Coordinates of C-alpha atoms and ligand atoms in Angstrom, one line a residue:
M1 CA 0.0 0.0 0.0
R2 CA 1.4 3.3 -0.9
Q3 CA 1.8 5.8 1.9
T4 CA 3.0 9.3 1.6
A5 CA 4.4 11.6 4.2
Q6 CA 1.3 13.7 3.8
T7 CA -1.2 10.9 3.9
P8 CA -0.2 8.0 6.0
E9 CA -3.2 5.9 5.4
R10 CA -4.2 2.7 3.7
E11 CA -4.7 2.8 0.0
P12 CA -5.8 -0.2 -2.0
F13 CA -3.9 -1.5 -4.9
V14 CA -5.3 -3.1 -8.0
A15 CA -5.2 -6.6 -9.3
H16 CA -5.1 -6.2 -13.1
W17 CA -5.6 -8.8 -15.7
S18 CA -4.9 -8.1 -19.3
A19 CA -5.8 -11.1 -21.3
K20 CA -8.9 -13.0 -22.4
P21 CA -9.7 -16.2 -20.5
D22 CA -8.4 -19.5 -21.8
T23 CA -11.5 -21.1 -23.2
E24 CA -10.2 -24.6 -23.0
L25 CA -10.0 -24.5 -19.2
E26 CA -12.2 -27.0 -17.3
W27 CA -13.2 -26.6 -13.7
H28 CA -13.5 -28.9 -10.8
T29 CA -16.0 -29.2 -8.0
I30 CA -15.1 -29.6 -4.3
S31 CA -17.8 -31.7 -2.6
D32 CA -19.2 -30.7 0.7
S33 CA -18.0 -33.9 2.3
Q34 CA -14.5 -33.0 1.3
N35 CA -15.0 -29.5 2.7
Y36 CA -16.1 -31.0 6.0
R37 CA -13.3 -33.5 6.2
R38 CA -10.7 -30.8 5.6
Q39 CA -12.2 -28.2 7.8
R40 CA -12.4 -30.5 10.8
S41 CA -8.7 -31.0 10.9
S42 CA -7.8 -27.4 10.4
L43 CA -5.8 -25.2 12.6
R44 CA -6.1 -21.5 13.1
S45 CA -3.6 -19.2 11.5
K46 CA -4.1 -15.5 11.5
A47 CA -0.4 -15.1 11.2
L48 CA -0.1 -15.2 7.5
S49 CA -2.2 -12.7 5.7
F50 CA -4.9 -13.3 3.2
A51 CA -2.4 -12.3 0.5
C52 CA -0.2 -15.1 1.4
F53 CA -3.1 -17.6 1.3
L54 CA -4.0 -16.2 -2.0
S55 CA -0.6 -16.6 -3.5
L56 CA -0.2 -20.1 -2.1
A57 CA -3.6 -21.1 -3.3
L58 CA -3.4 -19.4 -6.6
L59 CA -0.2 -21.2 -7.5
A60 CA -1.4 -24.5 -6.0
H61 CA -4.7 -24.3 -7.7
R62 CA -4.0 -22.8 -11.1
F63 CA -2.6 -23.4 -14.5
W64 CA -3.5 -27.0 -15.0
P65 CA -6.5 -28.4 -16.7
Y66 CA -9.8 -28.2 -14.8
L67 CA -13.2 -29.8 -14.6
T68 CA -16.1 -27.7 -13.9
S69 CA -19.5 -27.7 -12.2
A70 CA -21.4 -25.8 -9.6
V71 CA -20.3 -26.0 -6.0
F72 CA -22.4 -23.8 -3.8
S73 CA -26.1 -24.0 -4.2
A74 CA -27.8 -20.7 -4.7
D75 CA -29.3 -19.2 -1.6
S76 CA -33.0 -20.2 -1.6
R77 CA -34.2 -17.0 0.1
L78 CA -33.2 -15.0 -2.9
S79 CA -35.8 -13.8 -5.4
V80 CA -35.4 -14.0 -9.1
D81 CA -34.5 -10.3 -9.3
E82 CA -31.5 -10.9 -7.1
D83 CA -30.0 -13.5 -9.4
S84 CA -28.1 -11.0 -11.5
M85 CA -26.7 -9.2 -8.5
C86 CA -23.1 -10.0 -7.3
P87 CA -22.6 -13.0 -9.6
Q88 CA -20.4 -15.7 -8.0
V89 CA -18.4 -18.4 -9.7
S90 CA -17.8 -21.9 -8.5
A91 CA -14.9 -22.8 -6.3
I92 CA -12.0 -24.0 -8.4
S93 CA -9.5 -26.8 -7.9
P94 CA -7.3 -28.4 -10.4
S95 CA -8.7 -32.0 -10.7
N96 CA -5.9 -33.4 -12.8
Y97 CA -3.6 -32.6 -9.9
A98 CA -5.9 -33.7 -7.1
S99 CA -3.3 -35.8 -5.4
L100 CA -0.7 -33.0 -5.6
I101 CA -3.2 -30.6 -4.1
D102 CA -4.1 -33.1 -1.3
S103 CA -0.4 -33.6 -0.5
L104 CA 0.2 -29.8 -0.4
D105 CA -2.8 -29.2 1.7
E106 CA -1.7 -31.9 4.1
E107 CA 1.7 -30.4 4.4
Y108 CA 0.4 -26.8 4.7
G109 CA -2.0 -28.0 7.5
T110 CA 0.8 -29.4 9.7
K111 CA 2.1 -27.5 12.7
E112 CA 5.7 -27.9 11.5
F113 CA 4.9 -26.3 8.1
K114 CA 3.0 -23.4 9.7
L115 CA 5.8 -22.6 12.2
K116 CA 8.3 -22.7 9.4
A117 CA 6.2 -20.5 7.2
Y118 CA 5.7 -18.0 10.1
E119 CA 9.4 -18.0 10.6
S120 CA 10.0 -17.4 6.9
L121 CA 7.9 -14.3 7.2
G122 CA 9.3 -13.3 10.7
A123 CA 12.9 -13.5 9.5
A124 CA 11.9 -11.4 6.4
V125 CA 10.4 -8.7 8.8
R126 CA 13.7 -8.6 10.8
I127 CA 15.5 -7.3 7.7
P128 CA 14.6 -3.5 7.9
T129 CA 14.2 -2.9 4.2
V130 CA 13.0 0.7 4.8
C131 CA 12.0 2.9 2.0
Y132 CA 12.7 6.7 2.5
D133 CA 11.0 9.3 0.4
D134 CA 14.4 10.9 -0.4
L135 CA 16.3 7.8 -1.4
G136 CA 18.8 8.5 -4.1
T137 CA 19.8 6.2 -7.0
P138 CA 20.8 2.6 -6.1
E139 CA 24.4 3.4 -7.1
E140 CA 24.8 6.4 -4.9
D141 CA 22.6 5.9 -1.8
P142 CA 24.0 3.3 0.7
R143 CA 20.6 3.1 2.4
W144 CA 19.6 0.6 -0.3
K145 CA 22.3 -1.9 0.7
I146 CA 20.0 -3.6 3.2
F147 CA 18.1 -5.0 0.3
Y148 CA 21.1 -7.2 -0.5
D149 CA 20.6 -8.8 2.9
F150 CA 17.0 -9.6 1.9
H151 CA 18.3 -11.2 -1.4
S152 CA 20.7 -13.4 0.5
Y153 CA 18.0 -14.4 3.0
I154 CA 15.5 -15.6 0.4
E155 CA 18.3 -17.4 -1.5
K156 CA 19.1 -19.4 1.6
R157 CA 15.5 -19.9 2.7
F158 CA 14.2 -21.0 -0.7
P159 CA 17.0 -23.0 -2.3
K160 CA 14.9 -24.9 -4.8
V161 CA 13.4 -21.7 -6.1
H162 CA 16.8 -20.2 -6.6
A163 CA 18.2 -23.4 -8.2
T164 CA 15.3 -23.6 -10.7
L165 CA 14.0 -20.1 -11.5
Q166 CA 15.9 -17.6 -13.5
R167 CA 16.5 -14.5 -11.4
T168 CA 17.2 -11.0 -12.7
E169 CA 18.2 -8.0 -10.7
V170 CA 16.5 -4.9 -12.0
A171 CA 17.7 -1.4 -10.9
T172 CA 20.2 -3.4 -8.7
Y173 CA 17.8 -4.3 -5.9
A174 CA 14.4 -5.1 -7.4
L175 CA 13.9 -8.8 -8.4
V176 CA 12.3 -10.5 -11.3
Y177 CA 12.1 -14.3 -11.4
H178 CA 11.1 -16.4 -14.4
W179 CA 9.8 -20.0 -14.1
Q180 CA 9.6 -21.5 -17.6
G181 CA 6.4 -23.3 -18.4
A182 CA 6.1 -26.3 -20.7
D183 CA 3.8 -24.5 -23.2
A184 CA 5.6 -21.4 -24.4
S185 CA 2.5 -20.3 -26.4
L186 CA 0.6 -19.4 -23.1
K187 CA 1.1 -15.9 -21.8
P188 CA 2.8 -16.0 -18.4
L189 CA 1.1 -15.2 -15.0
L190 CA 2.7 -12.4 -13.1
L191 CA 2.7 -12.3 -9.3
A192 CA 3.9 -9.0 -7.9
A193 CA 4.8 -7.9 -4.4
H194 CA 7.1 -5.4 -2.8
I195 CA 10.0 -5.8 -0.3
D196 CA 10.1 -2.3 1.1
V197 CA 8.4 -1.1 4.2
V198 CA 7.7 2.4 5.6
P199 CA 10.0 3.7 8.4
T200 CA 8.8 4.0 12.0
N201 CA 8.8 7.2 14.0
D202 CA 11.5 7.0 16.7
A203 CA 9.2 8.8 19.1
T204 CA 6.7 5.9 19.0
D205 CA 9.4 3.2 19.7
D206 CA 8.1 2.7 23.2
D207 CA 4.5 2.3 22.1
W208 CA 5.1 -0.9 20.1
I209 CA 4.0 -4.0 22.1
N210 CA 6.6 -5.9 20.1
P211 CA 9.3 -4.0 18.3
P212 CA 8.6 -3.0 14.7
F213 CA 11.4 -5.1 13.2
S214 CA 11.1 -8.1 15.6
G215 CA 9.1 -10.4 13.3
Y216 CA 8.0 -11.9 16.6
Y217 CA 5.3 -14.6 16.4
D218 CA 3.1 -14.4 19.5
G219 CA 1.1 -17.5 18.8
E220 CA -1.5 -15.6 16.8
W221 CA 0.1 -12.6 15.0
I222 CA 3.5 -11.9 13.4
W223 CA 4.6 -8.4 14.6
G224 CA 6.4 -5.7 12.6
R225 CA 6.7 -3.6 9.6
G226 CA 6.0 -5.6 6.4
S227 CA 4.3 -8.5 8.1
C228 CA 1.2 -7.4 6.3
D229 CA 2.3 -4.8 3.8
Y230 CA 3.7 -6.6 1.9
K231 CA 6.3 -9.3 2.7
P232 CA 3.7 -12.0 2.7
G233 CA 3.4 -11.5 -1.0
V234 CA 7.1 -12.3 -1.4
I235 CA 7.3 -15.1 1.2
G236 CA 3.9 -16.6 0.2
S237 CA 4.8 -17.0 -3.5
M238 CA 8.3 -18.3 -2.7
T239 CA 6.9 -20.8 -0.2
A240 CA 4.3 -22.1 -2.6
I241 CA 6.8 -22.5 -5.4
E242 CA 9.4 -24.1 -3.1
T243 CA 6.9 -26.8 -2.0
L244 CA 5.8 -27.4 -5.6
L245 CA 9.4 -27.8 -6.6
E246 CA 9.9 -30.3 -3.7
R247 CA 7.3 -32.4 -5.4
G248 CA 8.9 -32.1 -8.8
F249 CA 6.2 -30.0 -10.3
K250 CA 6.6 -28.2 -13.6
P251 CA 4.2 -25.5 -14.7
T252 CA 2.5 -25.6 -18.1
R253 CA 2.3 -21.8 -18.1
S254 CA 5.4 -19.7 -17.3
I255 CA 5.2 -17.8 -14.1
I256 CA 6.9 -14.4 -13.4
L257 CA 7.5 -13.0 -9.9
A258 CA 8.3 -9.3 -9.6
Y259 CA 9.3 -7.7 -6.3
G260 CA 9.5 -4.0 -6.0
I261 CA 11.7 -2.0 -3.6
D262 CA 10.1 1.4 -3.2
E263 CA 6.4 0.9 -3.6
E264 CA 5.9 3.0 -0.4
R265 CA 7.0 6.1 -2.3
G266 CA 5.2 5.2 -5.5
G267 CA 7.7 2.8 -7.1
L268 CA 9.9 5.5 -8.7
T269 CA 12.9 3.3 -8.8
G270 CA 11.6 -0.3 -8.6
A271 CA 8.3 -0.6 -10.3
A272 CA 9.3 1.8 -13.1
A273 CA 12.4 -0.3 -13.9
I274 CA 10.5 -3.6 -13.5
G275 CA 7.9 -2.3 -16.0
E276 CA 10.5 -1.4 -18.5
Y277 CA 12.2 -4.7 -18.1
L278 CA 9.0 -6.7 -18.5
V279 CA 8.1 -4.8 -21.7
K280 CA 11.6 -5.2 -23.1
T281 CA 11.8 -8.9 -22.2
Y282 CA 8.2 -10.1 -22.9
G283 CA 6.8 -7.4 -25.2
K284 CA 3.6 -5.4 -24.8
D285 CA 0.3 -7.1 -23.8
S286 CA 2.3 -10.3 -23.1
I287 CA 1.0 -11.2 -19.6
S288 CA -2.1 -13.3 -19.0
M289 CA -2.9 -11.9 -15.5
I290 CA -1.2 -9.8 -12.9
V291 CA -2.0 -10.3 -9.2
D292 CA -0.6 -7.7 -6.9
E293 CA -1.3 -6.4 -3.4
G294 CA -4.7 -4.9 -2.8
G295 CA -8.0 -5.5 -1.1
G296 CA -8.9 -7.5 2.0
Y297 CA -11.6 -9.6 3.6
S298 CA -14.1 -9.2 6.4
D299 CA -16.3 -11.6 8.3
M300 CA -20.0 -10.5 8.2
G301 CA -21.9 -12.7 10.5
G302 CA -20.1 -15.9 9.5
T303 CA -19.9 -15.1 5.8
I304 CA -16.4 -14.1 4.6
F305 CA -16.5 -11.2 2.1
A306 CA -13.3 -11.3 0.1
A307 CA -12.8 -8.1 -1.7
P308 CA -9.9 -8.1 -4.2
A309 CA -9.2 -4.5 -5.3
V310 CA -10.2 -4.1 -8.9
A311 CA -10.2 -0.3 -9.0
E312 CA -7.9 2.3 -7.5
K313 CA -8.7 6.0 -7.0
G314 CA -6.5 8.7 -8.5
Y315 CA -4.5 11.2 -6.6
L316 CA -3.7 14.9 -6.5
D317 CA -2.3 17.4 -4.0
V318 CA -3.1 21.0 -4.9
R319 CA -0.9 23.7 -3.5
M320 CA -2.6 27.1 -3.2
D321 CA -0.1 30.0 -3.0
V322 CA -1.3 33.5 -2.1
L323 CA 1.3 36.1 -2.9
T324 CA 0.6 39.7 -1.8
P325 CA 2.7 42.9 -1.4
G326 CA 4.5 43.1 2.0
G327 CA 4.5 46.1 4.3
H328 CA 4.1 47.1 7.9
S329 CA 1.0 46.0 9.6
S330 CA 0.3 49.4 11.1
R331 CA -1.2 50.3 7.7
P332 CA -2.7 47.0 6.6
P333 CA -4.9 46.3 3.6
K334 CA -8.5 45.2 4.3
H335 CA -7.4 41.6 3.6
T336 CA -4.0 40.1 4.2
G337 CA -2.7 37.1 2.2
I338 CA -3.9 35.0 5.2
G339 CA -7.4 36.4 4.9
I340 CA -7.5 35.8 1.2
L341 CA -6.2 32.2 1.6
A342 CA -8.9 31.7 4.3
G343 CA -11.5 32.9 1.8
V344 CA -10.3 30.3 -0.7
V345 CA -10.3 27.5 1.8
T346 CA -13.7 28.4 3.1
E347 CA -15.1 28.4 -0.5
L348 CA -13.6 25.0 -1.2
E349 CA -15.1 23.5 2.0
A350 CA -18.4 25.1 1.2
N351 CA -18.4 23.1 -2.1
P352 CA -17.5 19.5 -1.3
H353 CA -17.4 16.9 -4.0
V354 CA -20.7 15.0 -4.5
P355 CA -20.4 11.2 -4.7
E356 CA -21.9 9.6 -7.7
L357 CA -23.8 6.4 -7.5
A358 CA -23.6 4.6 -10.8
R359 CA -24.5 1.0 -11.6
D360 CA -21.4 0.2 -13.6
R361 CA -19.0 1.2 -10.9
T362 CA -17.2 -0.8 -8.3
Y363 CA -18.8 0.8 -5.2
Y364 CA -22.3 0.0 -6.5
Q365 CA -21.3 -3.6 -7.3
S366 CA -19.9 -4.1 -3.9
L367 CA -23.1 -2.7 -2.4
Q368 CA -25.1 -5.3 -4.4
C369 CA -22.9 -8.0 -2.9
R370 CA -23.6 -6.8 0.6
A371 CA -27.3 -6.4 0.0
K372 CA -27.4 -10.0 -1.3
Y373 CA -25.2 -11.9 1.0
D374 CA -24.9 -9.9 4.3
A375 CA -27.5 -11.3 6.6
A376 CA -27.4 -8.1 8.7
F377 CA -28.2 -5.8 5.7
P378 CA -31.5 -4.0 6.6
P379 CA -34.4 -5.4 4.5
D380 CA -35.6 -2.0 3.4
M381 CA -32.2 -1.1 2.1
R382 CA -31.9 -4.5 0.4
K383 CA -35.2 -3.8 -1.4
L384 CA -34.0 -0.3 -2.5
V385 CA -30.7 -1.8 -3.9
L386 CA -32.8 -4.4 -5.8
E387 CA -35.1 -1.8 -7.2
S388 CA -32.3 0.6 -8.0
Q389 CA -31.0 -1.9 -10.6
S390 CA -33.7 -0.8 -13.0
S391 CA -35.2 2.4 -11.6
D392 CA -33.3 5.7 -11.8
E393 CA -35.6 7.2 -9.2
K394 CA -34.8 4.4 -6.8
L395 CA -31.1 4.8 -7.6
R396 CA -31.3 8.5 -6.6
E397 CA -33.2 7.6 -3.4
L398 CA -30.6 5.0 -2.6
A399 CA -27.8 7.6 -3.1
K400 CA -29.6 9.9 -0.5
R401 CA -30.0 7.1 2.0
L402 CA -26.4 6.0 1.6
D403 CA -25.2 9.3 3.1
D404 CA -26.4 8.1 6.5
F405 CA -26.3 4.4 5.9
D406 CA -22.7 4.0 4.9
P407 CA -20.1 6.3 6.5
A408 CA -17.6 5.3 3.7
Y409 CA -20.0 6.2 0.9
S410 CA -18.8 9.6 -0.1
A411 CA -15.1 8.6 0.2
S412 CA -15.7 5.4 -1.8
A413 CA -18.0 6.8 -4.5
G414 CA -16.6 10.3 -4.9
T415 CA -13.5 12.4 -5.0
T416 CA -12.3 13.4 -1.5
Q417 CA -10.9 16.7 -0.5
A418 CA -8.9 17.4 2.6
I419 CA -7.0 20.7 3.3
D420 CA -4.1 19.2 5.3
I421 CA -1.3 21.8 5.3
I422 CA -1.3 25.5 5.9
Y423 CA 1.7 27.9 6.1
G424 CA 2.0 31.6 6.4
G425 CA 3.3 34.7 8.3
V426 CA 6.7 35.4 9.7
K427 CA 6.3 38.2 12.2
V428 CA 3.4 39.6 14.0
N429 CA 3.9 43.2 12.7
A430 CA 4.7 42.3 9.2
L431 CA 2.2 41.6 6.4
P432 CA 2.4 38.0 5.2
E433 CA 3.7 38.1 1.6
A434 CA 3.7 34.4 0.8
V435 CA 1.2 32.0 2.3
Y436 CA 0.0 28.6 1.1
A437 CA -2.2 25.7 1.9
I438 CA -2.3 22.2 0.4
A439 CA -5.4 20.2 -0.4
N440 CA -5.1 16.4 -0.7
H441 CA -7.5 14.6 -3.1
R442 CA -8.3 11.0 -3.9
I443 CA -10.0 11.1 -7.3
A444 CA -13.1 9.0 -7.9
D445 CA -12.8 6.1 -10.4
H446 CA -15.1 7.9 -12.8
S447 CA -13.2 11.2 -12.7
S448 CA -9.7 12.4 -13.7
V449 CA -6.9 14.7 -12.7
S450 CA -7.9 17.4 -15.3
E451 CA -11.6 17.3 -14.2
L452 CA -10.5 17.9 -10.6
Q453 CA -8.2 20.7 -11.7
D454 CA -11.0 22.4 -13.7
R455 CA -13.4 22.1 -10.8
F456 CA -10.8 23.5 -8.4
T457 CA -10.1 26.4 -10.7
N458 CA -13.8 27.2 -11.1
I459 CA -14.3 27.4 -7.3
V460 CA -11.2 29.6 -6.7
A461 CA -11.6 32.0 -9.7
P462 CA -14.5 34.1 -8.2
V463 CA -12.7 34.3 -4.8
A464 CA -9.5 35.5 -6.5
A465 CA -11.5 38.1 -8.5
K466 CA -13.4 39.3 -5.4
Y467 CA -10.0 40.1 -3.7
N468 CA -8.6 41.7 -6.8
M469 CA -6.1 38.9 -7.3
S470 CA -4.7 37.3 -10.5
L471 CA -5.1 33.6 -10.8
D472 CA -2.5 31.2 -12.2
A473 CA -4.3 27.8 -12.3
F474 CA -1.9 25.0 -13.1
G475 CA 0.1 27.1 -15.4
K476 CA -2.8 29.0 -17.1
T477 CA -3.8 32.6 -16.3
V478 CA -7.5 32.7 -15.5
G479 CA -9.7 35.8 -15.2
L480 CA -8.2 39.2 -14.3
E481 CA -5.4 40.3 -16.7
V482 CA -5.4 44.0 -15.4
P483 CA -3.0 45.1 -12.7
T484 CA -4.0 43.3 -9.5
W485 CA -3.2 43.4 -5.8
G486 CA -1.5 40.0 -6.0
L487 CA -1.4 36.4 -7.2
V488 CA -3.2 33.2 -6.3
K489 CA -1.3 30.3 -7.8
L490 CA -2.6 26.7 -8.0
S491 CA -0.2 23.8 -8.7
D492 CA 0.5 20.1 -8.2
A493 CA 2.2 20.3 -4.8
F494 CA 4.6 17.3 -5.2
A495 CA 4.2 16.4 -8.9
S496 CA 2.4 13.3 -7.7
A497 CA -0.7 13.5 -9.7
L498 CA -2.1 10.0 -10.5
E499 CA -5.1 9.2 -12.8
P500 CA -7.6 6.6 -11.4
A501 CA -6.5 3.2 -12.5
P502 CA -8.3 1.4 -15.3
V503 CA -11.0 -0.8 -13.6
T504 CA -10.4 -4.6 -13.9
P505 CA -13.3 -6.2 -15.6
T506 CA -15.3 -8.5 -13.2
T507 CA -18.1 -9.8 -15.3
G508 CA -17.4 -12.1 -18.3
S509 CA -13.7 -12.0 -17.3
G510 CA -11.8 -15.3 -17.2
P511 CA -9.0 -14.0 -15.0
Y512 CA -11.4 -12.5 -12.4
E513 CA -13.4 -15.7 -12.4
L514 CA -10.3 -17.7 -11.9
L515 CA -9.2 -15.5 -9.0
S516 CA -12.7 -15.6 -7.4
G517 CA -13.0 -19.4 -7.8
T518 CA -9.5 -19.8 -6.3
V519 CA -10.3 -17.6 -3.4
L520 CA -13.6 -19.5 -2.7
S521 CA -11.9 -22.9 -2.8
T522 CA -9.2 -21.6 -0.5
L523 CA -11.5 -20.2 2.0
K524 CA -13.9 -23.1 2.0
T525 CA -11.6 -26.0 2.0
N526 CA -8.3 -25.1 3.5
L527 CA -6.7 -26.9 6.4
R528 CA -5.3 -23.7 7.7
T529 CA -8.1 -22.4 9.9
D530 CA -10.0 -23.9 12.8
N531 CA -12.7 -21.3 12.3
P532 CA -14.0 -22.0 8.8
P533 CA -16.6 -19.5 7.5
D534 CA -20.2 -20.6 7.0
D535 CA -20.0 -19.2 3.5
A536 CA -17.7 -17.1 1.4
V537 CA -18.4 -14.4 -1.2
V538 CA -16.1 -12.6 -3.5
T539 CA -16.9 -8.9 -4.1
P540 CA -15.2 -6.3 -6.2
G541 CA -13.2 -4.0 -4.0
L542 CA -12.0 -0.4 -4.4
Ligands
LIG601 C1 -6.5 46.0 -8.0 O1 -5.2 46.2 -7.6 C2 -4.4 47.1 -8.4 C3 -3.0 47.1 -7.9 O2 -3.0 47.4 -6.5 C4 -5.1 48.5 -8.4 O3 -4.4 49.3 -9.3 C5 -6.5 48.4 -8.8 O4 -7.2 49.6 -8.7 C6 -7.3 47.4 -8.0 N1 -8.6 47.2 -8.5 C7 -9.7 47.1 -7.8 C8 -11.0 46.9 -8.5 O5 -9.6 47.2 -6.5

């Protein structure tokens, strides 16, 4: 998850898939008796994250021929109208490799294996691969060197992986592995993760129950930076491949692993170089499916809602500079730069972004899943969601109700605006000549950087005119050309603008169905929890 100094919060990442499904695939059913048998002997393990399970399961359950049929009977309480809501696929398991899967599941279910896997992750956490915003190039900045320790560690921990897969160092410290498949005509699968973690604040050292780089396993959790975000992605995929190699497995489809080194500052060095390397090595549109960090899962009354992120909002920090003539404050103008900036901020907050509820977007689709499968969803809201599928009037009514119903509604279905930084004034008897504020935005999936800039400009322009100020909006002069009292300047504060990501298709999409089916079979049949869910649902996440 990317975090920035300005916005230290969780941000979803996207699982992208780029190719059409393989039509020849067949799918396999897991019978209820098998589920029961497997669940009975299971052990609890919160310690490895969902991402790890996903990687393990995905590799274990994928890229062999399948047999198909339905697994979970449709919920009988649902009316016909609900059938099209939140479509679910059948759980998937590779039937041609049933004995391999059984043998893997058996090993993954043992205490020895689990402790070894926790230690694989714990030891990875103990290597402080910290990413700083101001890291220089890999050649010049010694702070990168710690990544070498991580390389040596995984080499030792996963010897078969390193004896079999071809490893390439990209931008010195990022890693790309290639596992050659038997059928070179199939586009490879790419599993991505990142090795870097965010630093800790020294002032909070004493607040940690277990130290941030301890990798300590307390019987339930593994502690420390990267134990969740996102060393499980590295350790999970390595562990899965190591155990497959121990059984002599050879993939039909090639598999690529790509591990970034500065995702926490936007992947400037790692992801950028990996992207170039992949295009150079494999060509454009050459990957069947990319699975990366993003999304999560929650337990709603016994039903697990797994929500792989299929969309990601855009990003923009707008800096508002207000530049006015200086002078002594014994003879002040009616409004100082601070007063004018306050006027701008007040106007922005008086005009918040309005969320948009649209049927083809991820938020609405995830709402449909909750309405259909969350037993605690209020019946009147469920009815409204149902009716909103075909009635525009009901859709508008639903949007109004969501303001109160879902605290996350406006942040999920709209662009957010938060004025987070303000600076100005140097001395109490001197007029402030240069003051500024910065507004942080997460741009809705249906919007864009330029749409946000235009809206921002339209709100600020009348305020600037009112105070007799020129306006430079993102490099363009807007409004007053005549001599003015001063200048209001809008700009991208940290050159970090990001368009919303293209949304991964979830209906009629082979890759999404493959991921969903694998998630379902993993959640419903694994030996790795003693608390199996009553049911599991996959919902598109944002
Ligand atoms: C705007 O400011 C300029 C420069 O101080 C001044 O010449 C002009 O008269 C002002 N216009 C208005 C409408 O206040």
